[in-house]
Amino acid sequence: MIRVQTEDFDLGSELKKMTHKQTTVGGLCSFVGLVRDMAGDAEISAMTLEHYPGMTEKALAEIDAEACERWPLQATLIIHRFGRLVPGDQIVLVAAASAHREAAFEACHFLIDWLKTKAPFWKLEATADGGKWVDARDSDQSAARRWLQTEKDKPTNKDAAE
Amino acid sequence: MIRVQTEDFDLGSELKKMTHKQTTVGGLCSFVGLVRDMAGDAEISAMTLEHYPGMTEKALAEIDAEACERWPLQATLIIHRFGRLVPGDQIVLVAAASAHREAAFEACHFLIDWLKTKAPFWKLEATADGGKWVDARDSDQSAARRWLQTEKDKPTNKDAAE
Amino acid sequence: MKVLYFASVRETIGIPEEEIELLDGMSTVRELMTWLKQKDGTYERAFAEDALVRVAVNQEYVTLQHPISKDDEIAFFPPVTGG
Amino acid sequence: MKVLYFASVRETIGIPEEEIELLDGMSTVRELMTWLKQKDGTYERAFAEDALVRVAVNQEYVTLQHPISKDDEIAFFPPVTGG
């Protein structure tokens, strides 16, 4: 499931819904991204997330579909906020539920790595010097590229039990 | 933090505590293991988890300390239940919070992989044919061995931002 | 064509979107960019570094060689930084 | 010594723990196992496959070569399956 919203989300109830009455799920992996109070040396007082309505949902749905094709998943979830956030606020939640823990971990990791480089969101950080658009990071690019490897080249074992 | 208990845990409030008023956490990765209703072809009606009181806590504390030494973590959590559980029940929660998402993912993955092969828990599955002790899996051994690689050999990039 | 701008590109150009008429010789994204740059210095600044401009046509990422047509929604923006 | 058994090992032996007196020639975990096996067929069965028995002395994993002494807590169990 995909959601793009300004409102905060309740982590516990979102995750609980994913496994509720699901007795085939052996593992649920989730990742939450939060606003930090520092960017390098600069103190952050707020962060404004801009996005491209329409394309965002489309891009997230494609990432989600790709994960469901690569791994045997019982449920997936992507929630991404936009608008003004302050340090400590939740920005994003991605989660994957599977019979097996490796699939849950890999799919969850994949979701956030691809989201970071493909979903049209932009962060504007408010510091004492004014607003500054966050630069894209090479490390995010290489994290995303990792998932371009073919399935059989992947270094991890996908058959480990939950 | 380490907890070994019979009672269920509330995923949302446990995770929320880990980042509460923490404005240096950029990413929180968590994994929940749940009881499935099937083991191979056999239907599972219940699962009883036995453990070694004392050694369990010690083993989990060592795994936790190892994670905190390997990655820059703001918070970690391991909760493992014992006693009788039924399909759909939560068995275990591991979580790691860090400024950076790769550290959070890797530490969380490490926690569950090492727990699986090092913490003295044993699962007894109740099926129509009676009780059956779950066999240890080779795939869990190889998942754990992955973390024996030295830091510099590790294939993933640890500097990707949250 | 509906042309959209986001983030730093929007900020530099000063508007979030505009209608642009498809003219002769404007058959690819690159040609549209060139035309915009010639029209006004703010576009020149917004598109100064080609390598830092991402383009979507009808909400799908495309390269500068991508063809455009009159009912397209074309968006220009910097590399994404969500998550 | 306090000797503990868990899971399938406990089930086969039939008791969760017992006190065993440290005797001459019982200086390692392996020697204790051998002594137990000779005492009773149930231990023989419980320890039938050495490779499937894990041992902890004072709540730390050890090999069968590990020395034992009279105040030790020694535990025998199958490979762990938690998580």
Short mmCIF file of C-alpha atoms in Angstrom, two decimals:
data_model
loop_
_atom_site.label_atom_id
_atom_site.label_comp_id
_atom_site.label_asym_id
_atom_site.label_seq_id
_atom_site.Cartn_x
_atom_site.Cartn_y
_atom_site.Cartn_z
CA MET A 1 0.00 0.00 0.00
CA ILE A 2 1.11 3.52 -0.87
CA ARG A 3 0.28 6.74 0.96
CA VAL A 4 1.55 10.28 0.40
CA GLN A 5 0.29 12.65 3.06
CA THR A 6 1.05 15.66 5.25
CA GLU A 7 -0.26 14.05 8.46
CA ASP A 8 1.91 12.01 10.77
CA PHE A 9 1.34 8.25 10.92
CA ASP A 10 1.09 5.85 13.82
CA LEU A 11 3.91 3.38 13.34
CA GLY A 12 2.46 0.70 15.60
CA SER A 13 -1.00 0.59 14.10
CA GLU A 14 0.33 0.77 10.53
CA LEU A 15 2.61 -2.22 11.11
CA LYS A 16 -0.01 -4.15 13.04
CA LYS A 17 -2.45 -3.86 10.13
CA MET A 18 0.13 -5.51 7.86
CA THR A 19 0.20 -8.76 9.82
CA HIS A 20 -3.28 -8.71 11.35
CA LYS A 21 -4.89 -12.15 11.04
CA GLN A 22 -2.07 -13.10 8.66
CA THR A 23 -0.72 -16.44 9.86
CA THR A 24 1.54 -16.93 6.86
CA VAL A 25 3.80 -14.00 7.73
CA GLY A 26 6.99 -15.10 9.44
CA GLY A 27 8.82 -11.78 9.40
CA LEU A 28 8.02 -8.09 9.16
CA CYS A 29 10.83 -5.65 8.46
CA SER A 30 10.27 -1.92 8.65
CA PHE A 31 12.27 1.27 8.28
CA VAL A 32 11.31 4.73 9.50
CA GLY A 33 13.21 7.82 8.38
CA LEU A 34 13.18 10.77 10.77
CA VAL A 35 14.18 14.43 10.60
CA ARG A 36 17.53 15.03 12.28
CA ASP A 37 18.47 18.31 13.94
CA MET A 38 21.82 18.58 12.17
CA ALA A 39 22.87 18.62 8.52
CA GLY A 40 26.65 18.46 8.50
CA ASP A 41 27.59 21.34 10.81
CA ALA A 42 24.38 23.29 10.42
CA GLU A 43 21.55 23.13 12.91
CA ILE A 44 18.20 22.40 11.31
CA SER A 45 15.10 24.09 12.69
CA ALA A 46 12.69 22.61 10.14
CA MET A 47 12.52 20.73 6.89
CA THR A 48 10.00 21.24 4.11
CA LEU A 49 9.32 18.36 1.77
CA GLU A 50 8.10 19.24 -1.69
CA HIS A 51 6.80 16.56 -4.03
CA TYR A 52 5.30 16.10 -7.49
CA PRO A 53 1.67 15.10 -6.88
CA GLY A 54 0.64 12.33 -9.23
CA MET A 55 4.12 11.30 -10.26
CA THR A 56 5.03 10.57 -6.64
CA GLU A 57 2.23 8.05 -6.25
CA LYS A 58 3.07 6.55 -9.62
CA ALA A 59 6.77 6.21 -8.79
CA LEU A 60 6.04 4.67 -5.38
CA ALA A 61 3.55 2.23 -6.88
CA GLU A 62 6.19 1.14 -9.41
CA ILE A 63 8.80 0.62 -6.68
CA ASP A 64 6.26 -1.34 -4.64
CA ALA A 65 5.33 -3.51 -7.64
CA GLU A 66 8.99 -4.17 -8.37
CA ALA A 67 9.54 -5.36 -4.77
CA CYS A 68 6.51 -7.65 -4.97
CA GLU A 69 7.86 -9.13 -8.17
CA ARG A 70 11.35 -9.75 -6.77
CA TRP A 71 10.40 -11.22 -3.41
CA PRO A 72 7.52 -13.37 -2.13
CA LEU A 73 5.75 -10.76 0.03
CA GLN A 74 2.48 -10.97 1.93
CA ALA A 75 2.25 -7.22 2.44
CA THR A 76 4.13 -4.00 1.73
CA LEU A 77 3.67 -0.46 2.91
CA ILE A 78 5.10 2.89 1.86
CA ILE A 79 4.00 6.07 3.64
CA HIS A 80 5.78 9.30 2.78
CA ARG A 81 4.95 12.68 4.24
CA PHE A 82 5.33 16.08 2.63
CA GLY A 83 5.07 19.65 3.91
CA ARG A 84 6.79 21.16 6.92
CA LEU A 85 8.44 18.85 9.45
CA VAL A 86 10.64 19.49 12.47
CA PRO A 87 13.51 17.46 13.98
CA GLY A 88 12.26 14.20 15.46
CA ASP A 89 9.32 14.00 13.03
CA GLN A 90 8.74 10.88 11.00
CA ILE A 91 9.28 11.41 7.26
CA VAL A 92 8.82 8.00 5.73
CA LEU A 93 7.85 4.43 6.58
CA VAL A 94 8.58 1.43 4.40
CA ALA A 95 7.81 -2.12 5.44
CA ALA A 96 7.65 -5.61 3.97
CA ALA A 97 6.10 -8.78 5.38
CA SER A 98 7.06 -12.24 4.13
CA ALA A 99 7.11 -15.87 5.20
CA HIS A 100 10.90 -15.56 5.33
CA ARG A 101 13.04 -13.02 7.07
CA GLU A 102 15.60 -12.52 4.30
CA ALA A 103 12.87 -11.60 1.84
CA ALA A 104 11.38 -9.15 4.36
CA PHE A 105 14.76 -7.51 5.02
CA GLU A 106 15.84 -7.30 1.41
CA ALA A 107 12.51 -6.01 0.15
CA CYS A 108 12.34 -3.36 2.89
CA HIS A 109 15.90 -2.26 2.16
CA PHE A 110 15.15 -2.18 -1.54
CA LEU A 111 12.01 -0.07 -1.01
CA ILE A 112 13.86 2.70 0.81
CA ASP A 113 16.92 2.60 -1.46
CA TRP A 114 14.85 2.94 -4.62
CA LEU A 115 12.48 5.46 -3.07
CA LYS A 116 15.48 7.65 -2.20
CA THR A 117 16.64 7.89 -5.82
CA LYS A 118 13.38 7.54 -7.75
CA ALA A 119 10.47 9.13 -5.88
CA PRO A 120 10.08 12.85 -6.71
CA PHE A 121 10.54 14.43 -3.29
CA TRP A 122 12.84 17.32 -2.42
CA LYS A 123 14.00 18.47 0.99
CA LEU A 124 14.45 22.12 1.88
CA GLU A 125 16.29 22.56 5.18
CA ALA A 126 15.72 25.66 7.29
CA THR A 127 18.90 26.73 9.07
CA ALA A 128 20.04 30.00 10.70
CA ASP A 129 21.32 31.02 7.24
CA GLY A 130 17.95 30.49 5.57
CA GLY A 131 16.61 27.70 3.41
CA LYS A 132 18.89 25.25 1.65
CA TRP A 133 17.87 22.51 -0.80
CA VAL A 134 19.42 19.22 0.21
CA ASP A 135 21.90 17.85 -2.33
CA ALA A 136 21.43 14.33 -3.68
CA ARG A 137 24.06 11.97 -2.31
CA ASP A 138 26.34 9.67 -4.26
CA SER A 139 26.00 7.10 -1.48
CA ASP A 140 22.25 6.94 -2.12
CA GLN A 141 22.94 6.35 -5.80
CA SER A 142 25.30 3.49 -5.07
CA ALA A 143 22.88 2.02 -2.51
CA ALA A 144 20.19 1.99 -5.21
CA ARG A 145 22.53 0.56 -7.84
CA ARG A 146 23.21 -2.45 -5.61
CA TRP A 147 19.69 -3.65 -6.46
CA LEU A 148 20.39 -3.55 -10.19
CA GLN A 149 22.45 -6.71 -9.81
CA THR A 150 20.72 -9.76 -11.18
CA GLU A 151 19.01 -12.01 -8.67
CA LYS A 152 21.58 -14.76 -8.96
CA ASP A 153 24.49 -12.41 -8.31
CA LYS A 154 23.05 -11.21 -5.07
CA PRO A 155 25.37 -11.95 -2.15
CA THR A 156 22.75 -12.70 0.46
CA ASN A 157 20.88 -15.92 1.00
CA LYS A 158 17.17 -15.63 0.41
CA ASP A 159 16.15 -18.96 1.88
CA ALA A 160 16.94 -18.27 5.54
CA ALA A 161 13.83 -18.90 7.60
CA GLU A 162 12.01 -16.21 9.50
CA MET B 1 17.81 -2.88 25.73
CA ILE B 2 17.14 -6.57 26.27
CA ARG B 3 13.92 -8.20 27.42
CA VAL B 4 12.99 -11.89 27.71
CA GLN B 5 9.35 -12.34 28.64
CA THR B 6 6.21 -14.42 28.22
CA GLU B 7 3.93 -11.40 27.64
CA ASP B 8 3.26 -9.94 24.24
CA PHE B 9 4.76 -6.54 23.41
CA ASP B 10 3.29 -3.48 21.75
CA LEU B 11 5.37 -2.91 18.64
CA GLY B 12 4.37 0.72 18.19
CA SER B 13 5.10 1.89 21.70
CA GLU B 14 8.36 -0.07 21.88
CA LEU B 15 9.65 1.53 18.70
CA LYS B 16 8.37 4.96 19.62
CA LYS B 17 10.35 4.86 22.88
CA MET B 18 13.53 4.27 20.90
CA THR B 19 13.34 7.56 19.04
CA HIS B 20 11.34 9.64 21.51
CA LYS B 21 12.92 13.10 21.84
CA GLN B 22 15.92 11.78 19.93
CA THR B 23 16.67 14.31 17.22
CA THR B 24 19.92 12.66 16.16
CA VAL B 25 18.21 9.50 14.88
CA GLY B 26 17.83 9.52 11.11
CA GLY B 27 16.67 5.93 10.67
CA LEU B 28 15.02 3.19 12.70
CA CYS B 29 15.02 -0.34 11.34
CA SER B 30 13.03 -3.09 13.02
CA PHE B 31 12.24 -6.74 12.49
CA VAL B 32 9.41 -8.72 14.05
CA GLY B 33 9.30 -12.51 13.87
CA LEU B 34 5.86 -14.11 14.03
CA VAL B 35 4.50 -17.63 14.46
CA ARG B 36 3.36 -19.10 11.15
CA ASP B 37 0.59 -21.66 10.85
CA MET B 38 2.58 -24.02 8.65
CA ALA B 39 5.93 -25.77 9.07
CA GLY B 40 6.70 -27.37 5.73
CA ASP B 41 3.55 -29.39 5.05
CA ALA B 42 2.41 -29.64 8.66
CA GLU B 43 -0.20 -27.37 10.15
CA ILE B 44 0.92 -25.78 13.40
CA SER B 45 -1.62 -25.26 16.17
CA ALA B 46 0.82 -23.81 18.70
CA MET B 47 4.50 -23.28 19.37
CA THR B 48 6.21 -23.50 22.73
CA LEU B 49 9.45 -21.62 23.20
CA GLU B 50 11.84 -22.96 25.80
CA HIS B 51 14.90 -20.98 26.86
CA TYR B 52 17.84 -21.07 29.24
CA PRO B 53 17.11 -18.40 31.85
CA GLY B 54 20.25 -16.47 32.67
CA MET B 55 22.23 -17.55 29.66
CA THR B 56 19.59 -16.13 27.33
CA GLU B 57 19.91 -12.65 28.78
CA LYS B 58 23.69 -12.95 28.74
CA ALA B 59 23.78 -14.09 25.11
CA LEU B 60 21.40 -11.33 24.00
CA ALA B 61 23.40 -8.68 25.88
CA GLU B 62 26.56 -9.85 24.11
CA ILE B 63 24.90 -9.71 20.70
CA ASP B 64 23.58 -6.24 21.50
CA ALA B 65 27.02 -5.06 22.67
CA GLU B 66 28.60 -6.44 19.51
CA ALA B 67 26.12 -4.50 17.35
CA CYS B 68 26.82 -1.28 19.26
CA GLU B 69 30.53 -1.79 18.75
CA ARG B 70 30.23 -2.41 15.01
CA TRP B 71 27.82 0.39 14.12
CA PRO B 72 27.18 3.91 15.42
CA LEU B 73 23.79 3.32 17.05
CA GLN B 74 21.64 5.64 19.12
CA ALA B 75 19.42 2.85 20.44
CA THR B 76 18.90 -0.88 20.14
CA LEU B 77 16.15 -3.19 21.32
CA ILE B 78 15.77 -6.95 21.58
CA ILE B 79 12.56 -8.45 22.98
CA HIS B 80 12.15 -12.22 22.84
CA ARG B 81 9.16 -14.12 24.19
CA PHE B 82 9.06 -17.63 25.59
CA GLY B 83 6.25 -20.02 26.56
CA ARG B 84 3.24 -21.01 24.50
CA LEU B 85 2.41 -19.01 21.37
CA VAL B 86 -0.11 -19.50 18.57
CA PRO B 87 0.02 -18.65 14.86
CA GLY B 88 0.03 -14.90 14.30
CA ASP B 89 1.70 -14.21 17.66
CA GLN B 90 4.80 -12.07 17.83
CA ILE B 91 7.91 -14.02 18.90
CA VAL B 92 10.73 -11.54 18.69
CA LEU B 93 11.46 -7.88 18.02
CA VAL B 94 14.87 -6.50 17.17
CA ALA B 95 15.47 -2.86 16.26
CA ALA B 96 18.32 -0.44 15.73
CA ALA B 97 18.29 3.36 15.50
CA SER B 98 21.12 5.31 13.94
CA ALA B 99 21.88 8.63 12.29
CA HIS B 100 22.32 6.67 9.05
CA ARG B 101 20.02 4.19 7.41
CA GLU B 102 22.67 1.67 6.36
CA ALA B 103 23.87 1.35 9.94
CA ALA B 104 20.30 0.87 11.16
CA PHE B 105 19.58 -1.80 8.54
CA GLU B 106 22.80 -3.69 8.98
CA ALA B 107 22.70 -3.65 12.77
CA CYS B 108 19.07 -4.83 12.82
CA HIS B 109 19.84 -7.62 10.37
CA PHE B 110 22.90 -8.59 12.38
CA LEU B 111 20.88 -8.69 15.63
CA ILE B 112 18.35 -11.19 14.30
CA ASP B 113 20.92 -13.30 12.43
CA TRP B 114 23.14 -13.70 15.48
CA LEU B 115 20.21 -14.16 17.83
CA LYS B 116 18.98 -17.04 15.65
CA THR B 117 22.22 -18.99 16.03
CA LYS B 118 23.46 -17.86 19.44
CA ALA B 119 20.59 -17.19 21.84
CA PRO B 120 19.52 -20.34 23.73
CA PHE B 121 15.89 -20.68 22.62
CA TRP B 122 14.23 -23.80 21.28
CA LYS B 123 10.93 -24.13 19.45
CA LEU B 124 8.55 -27.02 19.96
CA GLU B 125 5.81 -27.10 17.33
CA ALA B 126 2.45 -28.67 18.11
CA THR B 127 0.98 -30.40 15.06
CA ALA B 128 -1.73 -33.04 14.59
CA ASP B 129 1.03 -35.65 15.06
CA GLY B 130 2.09 -34.24 18.43
CA GLY B 131 5.05 -32.10 19.43
CA LYS B 132 8.11 -31.70 17.24
CA TRP B 133 11.31 -29.83 18.08
CA VAL B 134 12.25 -27.51 15.26
CA ASP B 135 15.54 -28.37 13.57
CA ALA B 136 18.24 -25.76 13.29
CA ARG B 137 18.62 -24.56 9.70
CA ASP B 138 21.80 -24.38 7.64
CA SER B 139 20.51 -21.18 6.07
CA ASP B 140 20.47 -19.54 9.51
CA GLN B 141 24.06 -20.62 10.04
CA SER B 142 25.16 -19.11 6.77
CA ALA B 143 23.19 -15.92 7.45
CA ALA B 144 25.06 -15.59 10.75
CA ARG B 145 28.43 -16.38 9.19
CA ARG B 146 28.02 -13.48 6.79
CA TRP B 147 28.68 -11.16 9.74
CA LEU B 148 31.99 -12.83 10.52
CA GLN B 149 33.50 -11.00 7.55
CA THR B 150 35.75 -8.15 8.57
CA GLU B 151 34.31 -4.67 8.38
CA LYS B 152 36.34 -3.68 5.34
CA ASP B 153 35.23 -6.73 3.36
CA LYS B 154 31.59 -5.92 3.80
CA PRO B 155 29.84 -5.38 0.48
CA THR B 156 27.43 -2.66 1.53
CA ASN B 157 28.12 1.02 1.86
CA LYS B 158 27.79 2.30 5.38
CA ASP B 159 27.84 5.98 4.64
CA ALA B 160 24.51 6.31 2.86
CA ALA B 161 22.44 8.96 4.57
CA GLU B 162 19.21 8.23 6.39
CA MET C 1 2.15 21.58 -23.19
CA LYS C 2 1.96 21.88 -19.43
CA VAL C 3 5.46 22.51 -18.08
CA LEU C 4 6.14 22.03 -14.35
CA TYR C 5 9.08 23.05 -12.20
CA PHE C 6 9.98 21.71 -8.79
CA ALA C 7 12.27 22.52 -5.86
CA SER C 8 15.37 24.62 -6.72
CA VAL C 9 14.40 24.74 -10.40
CA ARG C 10 10.96 26.14 -9.48
CA GLU C 11 12.59 28.59 -7.09
CA THR C 12 15.01 29.89 -9.73
CA ILE C 13 12.38 30.19 -12.46
CA GLY C 14 9.91 31.71 -10.02
CA ILE C 15 6.76 29.85 -11.11
CA PRO C 16 5.57 26.29 -10.45
CA GLU C 17 4.08 25.73 -13.90
CA GLU C 18 3.18 27.30 -17.20
CA GLU C 19 1.55 26.50 -20.54
CA ILE C 20 3.99 26.52 -23.44
CA GLU C 21 2.98 26.28 -27.06
CA LEU C 22 4.68 23.53 -29.02
CA LEU C 23 6.61 25.30 -31.79
CA ASP C 24 8.40 24.03 -34.85
CA GLY C 25 11.85 22.69 -34.00
CA MET C 26 10.74 21.81 -30.48
CA SER C 27 10.48 18.06 -30.90
CA THR C 28 12.54 16.83 -27.92
CA VAL C 29 12.96 17.77 -24.27
CA ARG C 30 16.41 19.14 -25.11
CA GLU C 31 14.96 21.45 -27.74
CA LEU C 32 12.35 22.72 -25.30
CA MET C 33 15.10 23.43 -22.76
CA THR C 34 17.15 25.28 -25.36
CA TRP C 35 14.13 27.35 -26.34
CA LEU C 36 13.38 28.21 -22.68
CA LYS C 37 17.01 29.18 -22.06
CA GLN C 38 16.94 31.56 -24.99
CA LYS C 39 13.67 33.10 -23.83
CA ASP C 40 14.87 34.27 -20.44
CA GLY C 41 17.99 34.34 -18.27
CA THR C 42 16.20 32.74 -15.33
CA TYR C 43 15.78 29.51 -17.33
CA GLU C 44 19.42 29.77 -18.33
CA ARG C 45 20.29 29.83 -14.62
CA ALA C 46 17.81 27.09 -13.69
CA PHE C 47 19.15 24.76 -16.37
CA ALA C 48 22.79 25.87 -16.10
CA GLU C 49 24.05 22.42 -15.26
CA ASP C 50 22.38 19.96 -17.59
CA ALA C 51 23.66 17.04 -15.54
CA LEU C 52 21.71 18.29 -12.53
CA VAL C 53 18.36 18.60 -14.26
CA ARG C 54 15.97 15.67 -14.24
CA VAL C 55 13.05 15.48 -16.63
CA ALA C 56 9.76 13.63 -16.54
CA VAL C 57 7.30 13.47 -19.42
CA ASN C 58 3.81 12.46 -18.39
CA GLN C 59 5.18 11.58 -14.96
CA GLU C 60 7.84 9.14 -16.19
CA TYR C 61 11.57 9.83 -16.10
CA VAL C 62 13.00 10.45 -19.55
CA THR C 63 16.29 11.55 -21.10
CA LEU C 64 16.78 14.87 -22.90
CA GLN C 65 16.40 13.04 -26.20
CA HIS C 66 12.80 12.14 -25.39
CA PRO C 67 10.23 13.40 -27.95
CA ILE C 68 7.51 15.77 -26.78
CA SER C 69 4.05 16.49 -28.11
CA LYS C 70 1.41 19.09 -27.45
CA ASP C 71 -0.64 17.26 -24.78
CA ASP C 72 2.36 16.29 -22.71
CA GLU C 73 3.00 17.21 -19.09
CA ILE C 74 6.70 17.99 -18.87
CA ALA C 75 8.47 18.46 -15.53
CA PHE C 76 11.95 19.78 -14.75
CA PHE C 77 13.52 19.28 -11.34
CA PRO C 78 16.81 18.62 -9.51
CA PRO C 79 17.86 15.12 -8.38
CA VAL C 80 15.37 13.83 -5.83
CA THR C 81 16.16 13.82 -2.10
CA GLY C 82 13.22 12.20 -0.34
CA GLY C 83 13.12 9.31 2.10
CA MET D 1 28.39 -29.52 39.47
CA LYS D 2 24.96 -28.39 38.38
CA VAL D 3 24.11 -30.03 35.07
CA LEU D 4 21.22 -28.67 32.98
CA TYR D 5 19.39 -30.13 29.99
CA PHE D 6 17.20 -28.27 27.52
CA ALA D 7 14.70 -29.00 24.77
CA SER D 8 15.03 -32.43 23.09
CA VAL D 9 18.02 -33.33 25.30
CA ARG D 10 15.96 -32.62 28.42
CA GLU D 11 13.03 -34.55 27.01
CA THR D 12 15.13 -37.63 26.27
CA ILE D 13 16.92 -37.58 29.62
CA GLY D 14 13.67 -36.87 31.40
CA ILE D 15 14.91 -34.28 33.91
CA PRO D 16 15.76 -30.58 33.51
CA GLU D 17 18.74 -30.61 35.85
CA GLU D 18 20.74 -32.62 38.35
CA GLU D 19 23.72 -32.36 40.70
CA ILE D 20 26.65 -34.49 39.64
CA GLU D 21 29.75 -35.03 41.74
CA LEU D 22 33.03 -34.23 40.01
CA LEU D 23 34.95 -37.53 39.94
CA ASP D 24 38.53 -38.36 39.04
CA GLY D 25 39.01 -38.56 35.26
CA MET D 26 36.17 -36.12 34.69
CA SER D 27 38.20 -33.07 33.79
CA THR D 28 36.55 -31.97 30.53
CA VAL D 29 33.03 -31.69 29.16
CA ARG D 30 33.73 -34.68 26.94
CA GLU D 31 34.70 -36.82 29.91
CA LEU D 32 31.52 -35.82 31.74
CA MET D 33 29.47 -36.80 28.66
CA THR D 34 31.23 -40.15 28.43
CA TRP D 35 30.61 -40.81 32.14
CA LEU D 36 26.90 -39.93 31.75
CA LYS D 37 26.55 -42.17 28.69
CA GLN D 38 28.01 -45.11 30.61
CA LYS D 39 25.70 -44.47 33.56
CA ASP D 40 22.44 -44.83 31.69
CA GLY D 41 21.05 -45.57 28.24
CA THR D 42 18.92 -42.44 28.18
CA TYR D 43 22.08 -40.26 28.19
CA GLU D 44 23.48 -42.49 25.46
CA ARG D 45 20.39 -41.67 23.40
CA ALA D 46 20.38 -37.97 24.31
CA PHE D 47 24.04 -37.59 23.31
CA ALA D 48 23.93 -40.06 20.42
CA GLU D 49 25.03 -37.51 17.87
CA ASP D 50 27.89 -35.50 19.33
CA ALA D 51 27.66 -33.00 16.49
CA LEU D 52 24.12 -32.12 17.53
CA VAL D 53 24.90 -31.43 21.17
CA ARG D 54 25.80 -27.92 22.25
CA VAL D 55 27.44 -27.24 25.58
CA ALA D 56 27.65 -24.18 27.79
CA VAL D 57 29.79 -23.93 30.90
CA ASN D 58 28.71 -21.13 33.22
CA GLN D 59 26.39 -19.87 30.49
CA GLU D 60 29.08 -19.51 27.84
CA TYR D 61 29.34 -21.76 24.78
CA VAL D 62 32.32 -24.10 24.98
CA THR D 63 33.73 -27.03 23.03
CA LEU D 64 33.83 -30.59 24.37
CA GLN D 65 37.48 -30.03 25.27
CA HIS D 66 36.57 -27.37 27.80
CA PRO D 67 37.74 -28.09 31.38
CA ILE D 68 35.14 -28.40 34.14
CA SER D 69 35.36 -27.87 37.88
CA LYS D 70 33.10 -28.57 40.82
CA ASP D 71 31.28 -25.25 41.02
CA ASP D 72 30.46 -25.10 37.32
CA GLU D 73 27.00 -24.90 35.79
CA ILE D 74 27.11 -27.16 32.73
CA ALA D 75 24.31 -27.23 30.18
CA PHE D 76 23.64 -29.64 27.31
CA PHE D 77 21.18 -28.78 24.54
CA PRO D 78 20.48 -29.12 20.83
CA PRO D 79 21.31 -26.35 18.31
CA VAL D 80 19.25 -23.28 19.13
CA THR D 81 16.15 -22.37 17.10
CA GLY D 82 14.86 -19.07 18.50
CA GLY D 83 14.04 -15.84 16.74
#
